[in-house]
Amino acid sequence: AVWLLLLLLVGSGLGPGAADRCSWKGSGLSWEPRSRTVEQVHLRCTEGSLEWLYPARALRVVLEPNLSSTRHTTVCIKPASDFQGASIYVERAGQLHLVVSEAEEARLRHVSCFSAHTPQRVALFLQASPQRDISRRTASFQYELLSNQSTAGPDFQKMALVEAMCRPCDNMELLMAICSSDFVVRGWIRNVSHDPENHMSQVEVSGQKVYRQKNRIFRQDEATGEWRGTIKTLLQCKVKKGAGDFLFTGNEHFGEAWLGCAPRFKDFNSIYRTARERGTNPCEFQFS
């Protein structure tokens, strides 16, 4: 761990750059060359991005979402593929702990997740790497603050364990999934590819109906009217290509869809209609 003595020089305000409360973009070239102040950025959302051009000295990023009633227990960071020029630390109990290192290229390809010791306020510290020239470097990443995550570790897999249901969901989980998931799609599996190195599988889905999606993960072919999209899950779930009409549900992280419950559509139809007759369905679902 690195001591936080540098933070005695922390400046105030948003620092140079543009901020929209969720994201920030700025350049180290605009800073006063002789200043020893650590610039500070405050971001107020549960997800967003940061882009630091020509990193210089240090940057302190405070994540403090406005939803004060929600406990965000896990923070996840996804570095850009061209991340260069800095390392990222998280502040904990007066010390800095390394999260993303420019020197570890393998880790730059992965999402890093860690527990938030203070759920309402998480501070990151970006330390610029020594440079011999003024060539362009950009330290950029996306972030997400997650709630109710019981497991958080140094990689995205542990966060995804909560989302990837390798076992069949029970009836209540199925009913809740259609209420709370970022996407709900009826369709079938076109293809499945596996990535053993990253312990992940990619499921290519064709859909006849998109009931809900947070972003445009699933796109419609204008000629055929068919919806297509890709869903990720863990390799250990052993997803295989096969015939069948499914209802795919799950959540999005960093612009990617992650599989949650995926019952056969006829099974879900029966479960939902039984629950509706009994008045136990947690939300209404429109089949048409």
mmCIF file of C-alpha atoms in Angstrom:
data_model
loop_
_atom_site.group_PDB
_atom_site.id
_atom_site.type_symbol
_atom_site.label_atom_id
_atom_site.label_comp_id
_atom_site.label_asym_id
_atom_site.label_seq_id
_atom_site.Cartn_x
_atom_site.Cartn_y
_atom_site.Cartn_z
ATOM 1 C CA ALA A 1 0.000 0.000 0.000
ATOM 2 C CA VAL A 2 1.075 3.568 -0.618
ATOM 3 C CA TRP A 3 0.608 6.201 2.070
ATOM 4 C CA LEU A 4 -1.714 9.104 1.334
ATOM 5 C CA LEU A 5 0.782 11.819 2.210
ATOM 6 C CA LEU A 6 0.383 13.234 -1.302
ATOM 7 C CA LEU A 7 -3.243 14.026 -0.544
ATOM 8 C CA LEU A 8 -2.224 16.772 1.854
ATOM 9 C CA LEU A 9 -1.839 18.820 -1.298
ATOM 10 C CA VAL A 10 -5.249 17.991 -2.768
ATOM 11 C CA GLY A 11 -6.857 20.908 -4.544
ATOM 12 C CA SER A 12 -10.508 21.852 -4.588
ATOM 13 C CA GLY A 13 -13.104 21.950 -7.360
ATOM 14 C CA LEU A 14 -13.438 19.869 -10.482
ATOM 15 C CA GLY A 15 -10.011 20.536 -11.890
ATOM 16 C CA PRO A 16 -9.369 21.272 -15.558
ATOM 17 C CA GLY A 17 -11.623 19.479 -17.966
ATOM 18 C CA ALA A 18 -15.279 18.906 -18.642
ATOM 19 C CA ALA A 19 -17.589 17.119 -16.192
ATOM 20 C CA ASP A 20 -21.274 16.262 -16.494
ATOM 21 C CA ARG A 21 -21.546 14.769 -12.986
ATOM 22 C CA CYS A 22 -21.302 11.265 -14.461
ATOM 23 C CA SER A 23 -18.191 11.571 -16.619
ATOM 24 C CA TRP A 24 -15.077 13.737 -16.860
ATOM 25 C CA LYS A 25 -12.556 14.531 -19.573
ATOM 26 C CA GLY A 26 -9.440 16.604 -19.063
ATOM 27 C CA SER A 27 -5.782 17.021 -19.984
ATOM 28 C CA GLY A 28 -2.613 17.205 -17.945
ATOM 29 C CA LEU A 29 -1.237 19.716 -20.463
ATOM 30 C CA SER A 30 -3.593 22.398 -19.134
ATOM 31 C CA TRP A 31 -2.208 22.227 -15.605
ATOM 32 C CA GLU A 32 0.259 24.693 -14.123
ATOM 33 C CA PRO A 33 3.700 23.084 -14.646
ATOM 34 C CA ARG A 34 5.131 24.095 -11.255
ATOM 35 C CA SER A 35 2.034 23.336 -9.212
ATOM 36 C CA ARG A 36 2.212 20.423 -6.768
ATOM 37 C CA THR A 37 -1.540 20.333 -6.230
ATOM 38 C CA VAL A 38 -3.394 17.063 -6.760
ATOM 39 C CA GLU A 39 -6.428 17.935 -8.871
ATOM 40 C CA GLN A 40 -9.769 16.628 -7.650
ATOM 41 C CA VAL A 41 -12.844 15.449 -9.565
ATOM 42 C CA HIS A 42 -16.267 14.662 -8.075
ATOM 43 C CA LEU A 43 -18.648 12.359 -9.966
ATOM 44 C CA ARG A 44 -22.247 11.974 -8.756
ATOM 45 C CA CYS A 45 -23.568 8.968 -10.701
ATOM 46 C CA THR A 46 -23.544 5.210 -10.247
ATOM 47 C CA GLU A 47 -21.918 4.742 -13.657
ATOM 48 C CA GLY A 48 -19.890 6.839 -16.043
ATOM 49 C CA SER A 49 -16.420 7.309 -17.466
ATOM 50 C CA LEU A 50 -13.195 9.285 -17.109
ATOM 51 C CA GLU A 51 -10.708 10.249 -19.820
ATOM 52 C CA TRP A 52 -7.394 11.782 -18.749
ATOM 53 C CA LEU A 53 -5.282 12.943 -21.703
ATOM 54 C CA TYR A 54 -1.524 13.393 -21.258
ATOM 55 C CA PRO A 55 -1.571 12.323 -17.577
ATOM 56 C CA ALA A 56 0.576 14.523 -15.340
ATOM 57 C CA ARG A 57 1.233 14.340 -11.595
ATOM 58 C CA ALA A 58 -1.912 12.944 -9.975
ATOM 59 C CA LEU A 59 -5.698 13.062 -10.074
ATOM 60 C CA ARG A 60 -8.101 12.232 -7.233
ATOM 61 C CA VAL A 61 -11.552 11.018 -8.323
ATOM 62 C CA VAL A 62 -14.341 10.917 -5.734
ATOM 63 C CA LEU A 63 -17.386 8.801 -6.583
ATOM 64 C CA GLU A 64 -20.305 9.927 -4.438
ATOM 65 C CA PRO A 65 -23.664 9.154 -6.089
ATOM 66 C CA ASN A 66 -26.669 11.294 -5.243
ATOM 67 C CA LEU A 67 -28.745 8.217 -4.377
ATOM 68 C CA SER A 68 -27.733 8.453 -0.736
ATOM 69 C CA SER A 69 -30.309 5.883 0.404
ATOM 70 C CA THR A 70 -28.700 3.114 -1.654
ATOM 71 C CA ARG A 71 -25.676 1.248 -0.347
ATOM 72 C CA HIS A 72 -23.254 0.644 -3.204
ATOM 73 C CA THR A 73 -21.029 -2.098 -1.842
ATOM 74 C CA THR A 74 -19.004 -2.904 -4.961
ATOM 75 C CA VAL A 75 -17.054 -0.725 -7.385
ATOM 76 C CA CYS A 76 -16.000 -2.033 -10.806
ATOM 77 C CA ILE A 77 -13.578 -0.383 -13.215
ATOM 78 C CA LYS A 78 -13.044 -1.289 -16.863
ATOM 79 C CA PRO A 79 -9.887 0.282 -18.387
ATOM 80 C CA ALA A 80 -9.978 1.282 -22.043
ATOM 81 C CA SER A 81 -8.097 -0.987 -24.432
ATOM 82 C CA ASP A 82 -5.538 1.778 -25.006
ATOM 83 C CA PHE A 83 -5.124 2.717 -21.320
ATOM 84 C CA GLN A 84 -1.690 4.341 -20.899
ATOM 85 C CA GLY A 85 0.153 6.801 -18.739
ATOM 86 C CA ALA A 86 -1.118 6.144 -15.209
ATOM 87 C CA SER A 87 -1.977 3.624 -12.522
ATOM 88 C CA ILE A 88 -5.212 3.563 -10.497
ATOM 89 C CA TYR A 89 -5.381 3.152 -6.727
ATOM 90 C CA VAL A 90 -8.298 3.048 -4.290
ATOM 91 C CA GLU A 91 -8.137 4.879 -0.960
ATOM 92 C CA ARG A 92 -8.757 2.756 2.114
ATOM 93 C CA ALA A 93 -8.175 3.764 5.724
ATOM 94 C CA GLY A 94 -5.567 6.360 4.842
ATOM 95 C CA GLN A 95 -3.693 4.175 2.383
ATOM 96 C CA LEU A 96 -3.647 3.635 -1.380
ATOM 97 C CA HIS A 97 -4.126 0.128 -2.780
ATOM 98 C CA LEU A 98 -3.285 -0.659 -6.405
ATOM 99 C CA VAL A 99 -6.244 -1.568 -8.633
ATOM 100 C CA VAL A 100 -4.974 -1.048 -12.196
ATOM 101 C CA SER A 101 -1.310 -0.884 -13.150
ATOM 102 C CA GLU A 102 -0.085 0.299 -16.528
ATOM 103 C CA ALA A 103 2.794 -2.165 -16.199
ATOM 104 C CA GLU A 104 0.469 -5.186 -15.984
ATOM 105 C CA GLU A 105 -0.896 -5.391 -19.514
ATOM 106 C CA ALA A 106 -2.862 -8.575 -18.825
ATOM 107 C CA ARG A 107 -4.910 -6.866 -16.112
ATOM 108 C CA LEU A 108 -5.755 -3.963 -18.421
ATOM 109 C CA ARG A 109 -7.962 -6.301 -20.473
ATOM 110 C CA HIS A 110 -10.158 -7.150 -17.484
ATOM 111 C CA VAL A 111 -12.690 -5.458 -15.284
ATOM 112 C CA SER A 112 -11.463 -4.964 -11.712
ATOM 113 C CA CYS A 113 -13.975 -5.039 -8.850
ATOM 114 C CA PHE A 114 -13.448 -4.280 -5.182
ATOM 115 C CA SER A 115 -15.490 -3.693 -2.052
ATOM 116 C CA ALA A 116 -16.435 -0.147 -1.112
ATOM 117 C CA HIS A 117 -15.596 0.341 2.567
ATOM 118 C CA THR A 118 -17.617 3.565 2.626
ATOM 119 C CA PRO A 119 -20.678 2.918 0.413
ATOM 120 C CA GLN A 120 -21.633 6.588 -0.023
ATOM 121 C CA ARG A 121 -18.172 7.796 -1.047
ATOM 122 C CA VAL A 122 -15.369 6.026 -2.904
ATOM 123 C CA ALA A 123 -12.089 7.783 -3.707
ATOM 124 C CA LEU A 124 -9.761 6.726 -6.524
ATOM 125 C CA PHE A 125 -6.253 8.067 -6.997
ATOM 126 C CA LEU A 126 -4.639 8.157 -10.446
ATOM 127 C CA GLN A 127 -0.857 8.483 -10.397
ATOM 128 C CA ALA A 128 0.744 9.517 -13.700
ATOM 129 C CA SER A 129 3.668 7.392 -14.882
ATOM 130 C CA PRO A 130 7.043 9.103 -15.527
ATOM 131 C CA GLN A 131 7.375 10.060 -19.199
ATOM 132 C CA ARG A 132 10.432 10.972 -21.266
ATOM 133 C CA ASP A 133 8.537 12.672 -24.076
ATOM 134 C CA ILE A 134 5.226 14.386 -24.779
ATOM 135 C CA SER A 135 3.707 11.676 -26.963
ATOM 136 C CA ARG A 136 -0.035 11.200 -26.601
ATOM 137 C CA ARG A 137 -1.161 8.926 -23.783
ATOM 138 C CA THR A 138 -4.660 8.501 -22.430
ATOM 139 C CA ALA A 139 -5.701 6.961 -19.126
ATOM 140 C CA SER A 140 -9.418 6.302 -19.530
ATOM 141 C CA PHE A 141 -11.854 3.930 -17.914
ATOM 142 C CA GLN A 142 -15.535 3.258 -17.239
ATOM 143 C CA TYR A 143 -16.871 2.726 -13.741
ATOM 144 C CA GLU A 144 -19.963 1.201 -12.136
ATOM 145 C CA LEU A 145 -21.138 1.218 -8.532
ATOM 146 C CA LEU A 146 -23.162 -1.872 -7.687
ATOM 147 C CA SER A 147 -25.432 -2.641 -4.750
ATOM 148 C CA ASN A 148 -26.328 -5.902 -3.053
ATOM 149 C CA GLN A 149 -23.302 -7.734 -4.407
ATOM 150 C CA SER A 150 -22.137 -10.299 -1.886
ATOM 151 C CA THR A 151 -18.935 -11.135 -3.713
ATOM 152 C CA ALA A 152 -16.398 -8.721 -5.113
ATOM 153 C CA GLY A 153 -12.901 -9.595 -6.155
ATOM 154 C CA PRO A 154 -10.017 -8.507 -8.339
ATOM 155 C CA ASP A 155 -11.762 -9.450 -11.564
ATOM 156 C CA PHE A 156 -15.116 -9.269 -13.310
ATOM 157 C CA GLN A 157 -15.815 -12.978 -12.923
ATOM 158 C CA LYS A 158 -16.735 -12.713 -9.251
ATOM 159 C CA MET A 159 -19.126 -9.854 -9.956
ATOM 160 C CA ALA A 160 -20.638 -11.849 -12.798
ATOM 161 C CA LEU A 161 -21.286 -14.807 -10.514
ATOM 162 C CA VAL A 162 -24.235 -12.877 -9.151
ATOM 163 C CA GLU A 163 -25.632 -12.341 -12.642
ATOM 164 C CA ALA A 164 -24.795 -15.667 -14.272
ATOM 165 C CA MET A 165 -27.299 -18.260 -13.143
ATOM 166 C CA CYS A 166 -25.612 -21.594 -13.859
ATOM 167 C CA ARG A 167 -28.445 -23.372 -12.072
ATOM 168 C CA PRO A 168 -32.089 -23.108 -13.169
ATOM 169 C CA CYS A 169 -33.898 -20.197 -11.520
ATOM 170 C CA ASP A 170 -36.776 -21.058 -9.219
ATOM 171 C CA ASN A 171 -40.266 -19.725 -9.932
ATOM 172 C CA MET A 172 -39.932 -16.577 -7.811
ATOM 173 C CA GLU A 173 -36.539 -15.756 -9.343
ATOM 174 C CA LEU A 174 -38.077 -16.068 -12.813
ATOM 175 C CA LEU A 175 -40.950 -13.759 -11.902
ATOM 176 C CA MET A 176 -38.595 -11.206 -10.347
ATOM 177 C CA ALA A 177 -36.249 -11.391 -13.344
ATOM 178 C CA ILE A 178 -38.856 -10.027 -15.754
ATOM 179 C CA CYS A 179 -39.487 -7.123 -13.370
ATOM 180 C CA SER A 180 -35.933 -6.050 -12.584
ATOM 181 C CA SER A 181 -33.695 -7.188 -15.478
ATOM 182 C CA ASP A 182 -32.089 -4.703 -17.856
ATOM 183 C CA PHE A 183 -33.198 -6.837 -20.796
ATOM 184 C CA VAL A 184 -35.990 -9.344 -21.416
ATOM 185 C CA VAL A 185 -35.910 -11.050 -24.824
ATOM 186 C CA ARG A 186 -37.746 -13.997 -26.339
ATOM 187 C CA GLY A 187 -35.626 -15.923 -28.802
ATOM 188 C CA TRP A 188 -33.291 -18.829 -29.503
ATOM 189 C CA ILE A 189 -29.554 -19.574 -29.449
ATOM 190 C CA ARG A 190 -27.820 -19.119 -32.808
ATOM 191 C CA ASN A 191 -24.300 -19.937 -31.667
ATOM 192 C CA VAL A 192 -22.106 -20.284 -28.581
ATOM 193 C CA SER A 193 -18.382 -19.522 -28.462
ATOM 194 C CA HIS A 194 -16.038 -20.026 -25.512
ATOM 195 C CA ASP A 195 -13.083 -18.026 -24.197
ATOM 196 C CA PRO A 196 -11.164 -20.370 -21.847
ATOM 197 C CA GLU A 197 -8.485 -17.763 -21.099
ATOM 198 C CA ASN A 198 -11.041 -15.390 -19.580
ATOM 199 C CA HIS A 199 -13.388 -18.157 -18.348
ATOM 200 C CA MET A 200 -16.317 -16.741 -20.300
ATOM 201 C CA SER A 201 -18.811 -17.847 -22.949
ATOM 202 C CA GLN A 202 -20.550 -15.715 -25.547
ATOM 203 C CA VAL A 203 -24.093 -16.602 -26.567
ATOM 204 C CA GLU A 204 -25.358 -15.255 -29.903
ATOM 205 C CA VAL A 205 -29.121 -14.833 -29.706
ATOM 206 C CA SER A 206 -31.792 -14.307 -32.339
ATOM 207 C CA GLY A 207 -35.009 -12.883 -31.000
ATOM 208 C CA GLN A 208 -38.565 -12.549 -32.188
ATOM 209 C CA LYS A 209 -39.555 -10.131 -29.419
ATOM 210 C CA VAL A 210 -37.661 -7.642 -27.247
ATOM 211 C CA TYR A 211 -39.846 -6.821 -24.273
ATOM 212 C CA ARG A 212 -37.306 -4.543 -22.641
ATOM 213 C CA GLN A 213 -33.704 -3.448 -22.983
ATOM 214 C CA LYS A 214 -31.784 -0.710 -21.207
ATOM 215 C CA ASN A 215 -29.569 0.101 -24.176
ATOM 216 C CA ARG A 216 -29.412 -1.096 -27.765
ATOM 217 C CA ILE A 217 -27.689 -4.420 -27.123
ATOM 218 C CA PHE A 218 -30.244 -6.160 -29.357
ATOM 219 C CA ARG A 219 -30.718 -4.664 -32.803
ATOM 220 C CA GLN A 220 -33.405 -5.423 -35.348
ATOM 221 C CA ASP A 221 -32.678 -6.523 -38.889
ATOM 222 C CA GLU A 222 -34.811 -4.296 -41.092
ATOM 223 C CA ALA A 223 -35.162 -6.919 -43.803
ATOM 224 C CA THR A 224 -36.234 -9.871 -41.650
ATOM 225 C CA GLY A 225 -37.517 -8.103 -38.529
ATOM 226 C CA GLU A 226 -35.371 -10.463 -36.460
ATOM 227 C CA TRP A 227 -33.580 -9.166 -33.359
ATOM 228 C CA ARG A 228 -29.948 -10.106 -32.779
ATOM 229 C CA GLY A 229 -27.604 -9.630 -29.869
ATOM 230 C CA THR A 230 -24.862 -11.220 -27.787
ATOM 231 C CA ILE A 231 -25.083 -12.276 -24.150
ATOM 232 C CA LYS A 232 -22.107 -13.196 -21.965
ATOM 233 C CA THR A 233 -21.970 -15.746 -19.176
ATOM 234 C CA LEU A 234 -19.376 -17.748 -17.279
ATOM 235 C CA LEU A 235 -17.633 -20.670 -18.944
ATOM 236 C CA GLN A 236 -18.549 -22.843 -15.954
ATOM 237 C CA CYS A 237 -22.231 -22.506 -16.888
ATOM 238 C CA LYS A 238 -21.492 -24.799 -19.871
ATOM 239 C CA VAL A 239 -23.997 -23.167 -22.210
ATOM 240 C CA LYS A 240 -24.492 -25.117 -25.419
ATOM 241 C CA LYS A 241 -26.179 -24.423 -28.728
ATOM 242 C CA GLY A 242 -29.526 -26.150 -28.990
ATOM 243 C CA ALA A 243 -33.063 -25.852 -30.249
ATOM 244 C CA GLY A 244 -35.687 -24.164 -28.131
ATOM 245 C CA ASP A 245 -37.705 -21.021 -27.552
ATOM 246 C CA PHE A 246 -36.288 -19.179 -24.519
ATOM 247 C CA LEU A 247 -36.934 -16.037 -22.489
ATOM 248 C CA PHE A 248 -33.512 -14.453 -21.920
ATOM 249 C CA THR A 249 -33.146 -12.054 -19.001
ATOM 250 C CA GLY A 250 -30.149 -10.396 -17.371
ATOM 251 C CA ASN A 251 -28.329 -7.152 -16.698
ATOM 252 C CA GLU A 252 -25.910 -4.903 -18.537
ATOM 253 C CA HIS A 253 -22.432 -3.988 -17.358
ATOM 254 C CA PHE A 254 -20.149 -1.655 -19.317
ATOM 255 C CA GLY A 255 -22.344 -1.937 -22.378
ATOM 256 C CA GLU A 256 -22.425 -5.745 -22.390
ATOM 257 C CA ALA A 257 -25.346 -8.067 -21.651
ATOM 258 C CA TRP A 258 -24.839 -10.695 -18.916
ATOM 259 C CA LEU A 259 -27.110 -13.697 -18.642
ATOM 260 C CA GLY A 260 -29.487 -14.077 -15.721
ATOM 261 C CA CYS A 261 -32.486 -16.424 -15.842
ATOM 262 C CA ALA A 262 -33.243 -18.053 -19.216
ATOM 263 C CA PRO A 263 -36.228 -20.418 -18.958
ATOM 264 C CA ARG A 264 -37.925 -22.043 -21.901
ATOM 265 C CA PHE A 265 -40.685 -19.677 -22.925
ATOM 266 C CA LYS A 266 -43.475 -22.223 -22.522
ATOM 267 C CA ASP A 267 -42.335 -22.944 -18.951
ATOM 268 C CA PHE A 268 -42.251 -19.254 -18.069
ATOM 269 C CA ASN A 269 -45.665 -18.749 -19.662
ATOM 270 C CA SER A 270 -47.161 -21.430 -17.423
ATOM 271 C CA ILE A 271 -45.429 -20.115 -14.265
ATOM 272 C CA TYR A 272 -46.487 -16.521 -14.892
ATOM 273 C CA ARG A 273 -50.125 -17.311 -15.664
ATOM 274 C CA THR A 274 -50.411 -19.459 -12.529
ATOM 275 C CA ALA A 275 -48.909 -16.670 -10.410
ATOM 276 C CA ARG A 276 -51.231 -14.089 -11.964
ATOM 277 C CA GLU A 277 -54.289 -16.218 -11.223
ATOM 278 C CA ARG A 278 -53.166 -16.432 -7.590
ATOM 279 C CA GLY A 279 -52.255 -12.739 -7.430
ATOM 280 C CA THR A 280 -48.624 -13.508 -6.560
ATOM 281 C CA ASN A 281 -46.940 -12.038 -9.653
ATOM 282 C CA PRO A 282 -44.606 -9.170 -8.560
ATOM 283 C CA CYS A 283 -45.269 -7.184 -11.759
ATOM 284 C CA GLU A 284 -47.362 -7.295 -14.913
ATOM 285 C CA PHE A 285 -45.862 -8.844 -18.064
ATOM 286 C CA GLN A 286 -47.327 -8.085 -21.475
ATOM 287 C CA PHE A 287 -46.906 -11.088 -23.767
ATOM 288 C CA SER A 288 -48.025 -9.260 -26.920
#
